[in-house]
């Protein structure tokens, strides 16, 4: 080896200067976090002692009280609730049966913001559409008095990207059907399982569009209805859905902090959402999100004082319209956030990370890559910016880090009665805590300034 | 090789004489049956065009009409319904919620023959028992006004034998609790899945024992209730169950035949049950049972005329008390049955066969072993005698053949809303049809006389 090559090799081995200036040992914290029990403890506690916690209900209020008590007990600082008000829709009765030609019950659940049938139900003929595009192509008025049925079969993807495409049937389908005169709308659940558990989720009726009764059939039921329709006889369904809008109610964000040593270095914002849909106990959506981020912040707190303040937010009212994220975004628009990250995609292993960091903090991304690799996490090439609740903050040009959980199984459980504690794998949860702890150790303690970025969206 | 050894080897290779006398080529029929589509077609048709078919209801009557039409269309002879009457219990409302200390809804379903609460429900404290033995050990009167909760966790077994042990909590638990003064009984579902689908099933209240409200929690709910109880505060549940006994109604067995060439050679009795529990569409319990046995009989019919008559019975009212099997046993006690076999354990692969054949028909068992081995089916050493519906006939000393399906996954679906068509694997269904076709080719066409045996039970 020539002397020049030898020197180059030595230079390559040397740690870059900013890394040497980090106080926290990310690798050591990472490895210790693989033994974490706190995230599971939080998940178990919240799902057991509160259970389902629909936004704006007394159950969500109990969840906030539980959160405040837990975060104080863990030693976080500045634990507080920031209340806000939001419209609350609640489920009523929900039953359906094929009346003709083959009488049988169907399992379904009303979509959030669904209109109601008469208390005694309604009976109408079903018109089948294989996709949302086919519904969109139906002539205006052609659905008058009918039940539109869109049975678009979702396929899972590791990065969850298929939710945007397939989820449109739920988000927009009922309003499209209403505009065309439909009396009601049924969709195949936006999900990938084969259980008799329908997937809840919100739909939207823009101003001036009549909110018709709208519900999701479980996937076995949607396929059953397709088979019945394929026999060729007119299919009539009796549908009873009695949800209602109950007006404006109180929700709130629960906030806790690990104060940093350098107030001027800004705030690293992390969290998940405290509310859940009402059918399950919201274990993977999103008790694990608040649990993972809180457990990671607690590990940093116990290891010393990071340079930057870590702010953990358990957002309220995410599922029904990101009311908590928007309230936070308005209340804290001028806070000195320097980075944001959210955990709201279940409890499966993190497989990839992505960043949106300014050029001056490029080395932070490199240190993340090196420290996360042993957890099986590779670096993606897209610009980070995930997270509904931290979205309003990221939209202001705050740097973003995405720790992407695998979505291959997520839509087996998403918004169903089956989202319960038994679905949480403690080993995978620990991998998540280790990744978040690593990320916080590097980002909150980075000696570099972390300035503004162009947001991903 | 000596001449003596050579002769012995040739003798060993030669087929035994009775095999040569069989007209039907079991191996050829077996291999052709691995392409069977009829069993799936029957399963799909019955579960789609009828769906759930609780014994004694109009849904089961529609199922009989469907069966008669199908069996005639397939070319079976002597297709008929043999009606009988039986008591009918029907489900009402069924809801439950933990009222204190952590309010939340629980998912459950009433057990067959459950008593009813008041229409407005009842609220009482829960007393926990980890096993049925623990409930049995509770002092008389100690449960007065309480809800007894037995949360015995079932483990799966390939041969299904664990159902007897764990199922006792469902079959006998409520009567035991009633005798001790309990106001109601909850059990952990007798099942092995982790979905929010409770497992239905019958319970028994002997004469003189008050039928208390009795229900099965889904397994996630049973574990949730256990976690809540472990917190140590008194747990109160509001329970509303409004099932009712509706009196004696008509059910019936549907019978079809493949007439044999030798009436004196007797009848081979096969079948499954037509009725199902009401929560699912009875796909694996037991549409596949009637479908497999019917498809196999149809293959024999299409291949020629077997020596013996094959009688296929789609039994009514099995789930709620084997009323169809008992009615058949009484009506056909003196028919010349020579062998009986039943398919009522799902649609998974057959892994083993067992026999109870008289000494004179020992070679039939050997031919079965040779012909079933290529399907991955090995010979068991116990005396055959499975099948609730054919039980009364087997009890008379009729020879028995068991074709055992794997039970490792069966109790994930058994008696739940999840027992739907999508759970049926067409490839496994074909393996079943191939095994049954093989069995029928050998047994129905056996030249040996098949006399009486000592029943297994």
Coordinates of C-alpha atoms in Angstrom, one line a residue, chain A residues 40-41 44-52 58-59 62 101-105 107 194-197 219-220 223-224 227-228 231 278-281 413 416-423, chain B residues 40-41 44-52 58-59 62 101-105 107 194-197 219-220 223-224 227-228 231 278-281 413 416-423:
Chain A
X40 CA -45.4 -2.4 25.7
X41 CA -46.4 -1.2 29.2
X44 CA -51.1 -2.5 27.5
X45 CA -52.1 0.2 29.9
X46 CA -53.9 2.5 27.5
X47 CA -55.7 -0.3 25.6
X48 CA -56.8 -2.0 28.9
X49 CA -57.6 0.8 31.2
X50 CA -59.2 3.0 28.6
X51 CA -59.8 0.8 25.6
X52 CA -61.6 2.4 22.6
X58 CA -65.8 10.9 27.3
X59 CA -63.6 7.8 26.5
X62 CA -60.4 9.4 30.1
X101 CA -82.7 -13.4 -3.8
X102 CA -80.8 -15.2 -1.0
X103 CA -81.7 -13.8 2.5
X104 CA -78.8 -13.5 4.8
X105 CA -77.1 -11.1 7.2
X107 CA -71.5 -7.6 8.5
X194 CA -60.3 -12.1 5.4
X195 CA -62.1 -11.7 8.6
X196 CA -65.7 -10.7 9.3
X197 CA -64.6 -7.4 10.8
X219 CA -64.2 -8.3 3.0
X220 CA -65.8 -11.8 3.2
X223 CA -67.1 -10.9 -1.8
X224 CA -70.3 -12.7 -0.8
X227 CA -71.1 -13.6 -5.8
X228 CA -74.8 -13.1 -5.1
X231 CA -76.1 -14.8 -10.2
X278 CA -64.4 2.9 18.3
X279 CA -64.5 -0.7 17.2
X280 CA -61.1 -1.9 18.5
X281 CA -59.0 -0.8 21.4
X413 CA -56.2 -4.7 11.3
X416 CA -61.3 -2.9 12.7
X417 CA -62.5 -4.5 16.0
X418 CA -59.4 -6.7 15.7
X419 CA -57.0 -3.8 16.5
X420 CA -56.3 -5.2 20.0
X421 CA -53.3 -5.7 22.2
X422 CA -52.7 -9.3 21.2
X423 CA -51.7 -8.1 17.7
Chain B
X40 CA -65.9 -26.4 -4.5
X41 CA -69.0 -25.8 -6.6
X44 CA -69.7 -22.1 -3.1
X45 CA -73.3 -22.7 -4.1
X46 CA -74.7 -23.7 -0.7
X47 CA -72.8 -20.9 1.2
X48 CA -73.8 -18.2 -1.3
X49 CA -77.3 -19.1 -2.3
X50 CA -78.4 -20.1 1.2
X51 CA -75.7 -18.9 3.6
X52 CA -76.2 -19.4 7.3
X58 CA -86.6 -21.4 7.3
X59 CA -83.0 -21.0 6.2
X62 CA -84.2 -23.4 2.0
X101 CA -63.6 0.1 36.4
X102 CA -62.8 0.7 32.7
X103 CA -65.9 1.1 30.6
X104 CA -65.7 -0.6 27.2
X105 CA -67.7 -2.8 25.0
X107 CA -67.7 -8.8 21.8
X194 CA -57.1 -14.1 17.9
X195 CA -60.0 -12.4 16.2
X196 CA -62.9 -10.4 17.6
X197 CA -65.2 -13.2 16.5
X219 CA -60.6 -14.5 22.7
X220 CA -59.2 -11.0 22.6
X223 CA -57.9 -11.8 27.6
X224 CA -58.9 -8.1 27.9
X227 CA -56.3 -8.1 32.3
X228 CA -59.0 -5.8 33.7
X231 CA -55.9 -4.8 38.2
X278 CA -76.0 -18.9 12.4
X279 CA -73.0 -16.5 12.6
X280 CA -71.0 -17.6 9.6
X281 CA -72.1 -19.3 6.3
X413 CA -62.9 -20.7 12.5
X416 CA -67.6 -18.2 14.2
X417 CA -68.8 -15.5 11.8
X418 CA -65.5 -16.2 10.0
X419 CA -66.6 -19.6 8.8
X420 CA -67.0 -18.3 5.2
X421 CA -66.1 -19.5 1.7
X422 CA -62.8 -17.6 1.5
X423 CA -61.4 -20.0 4.1

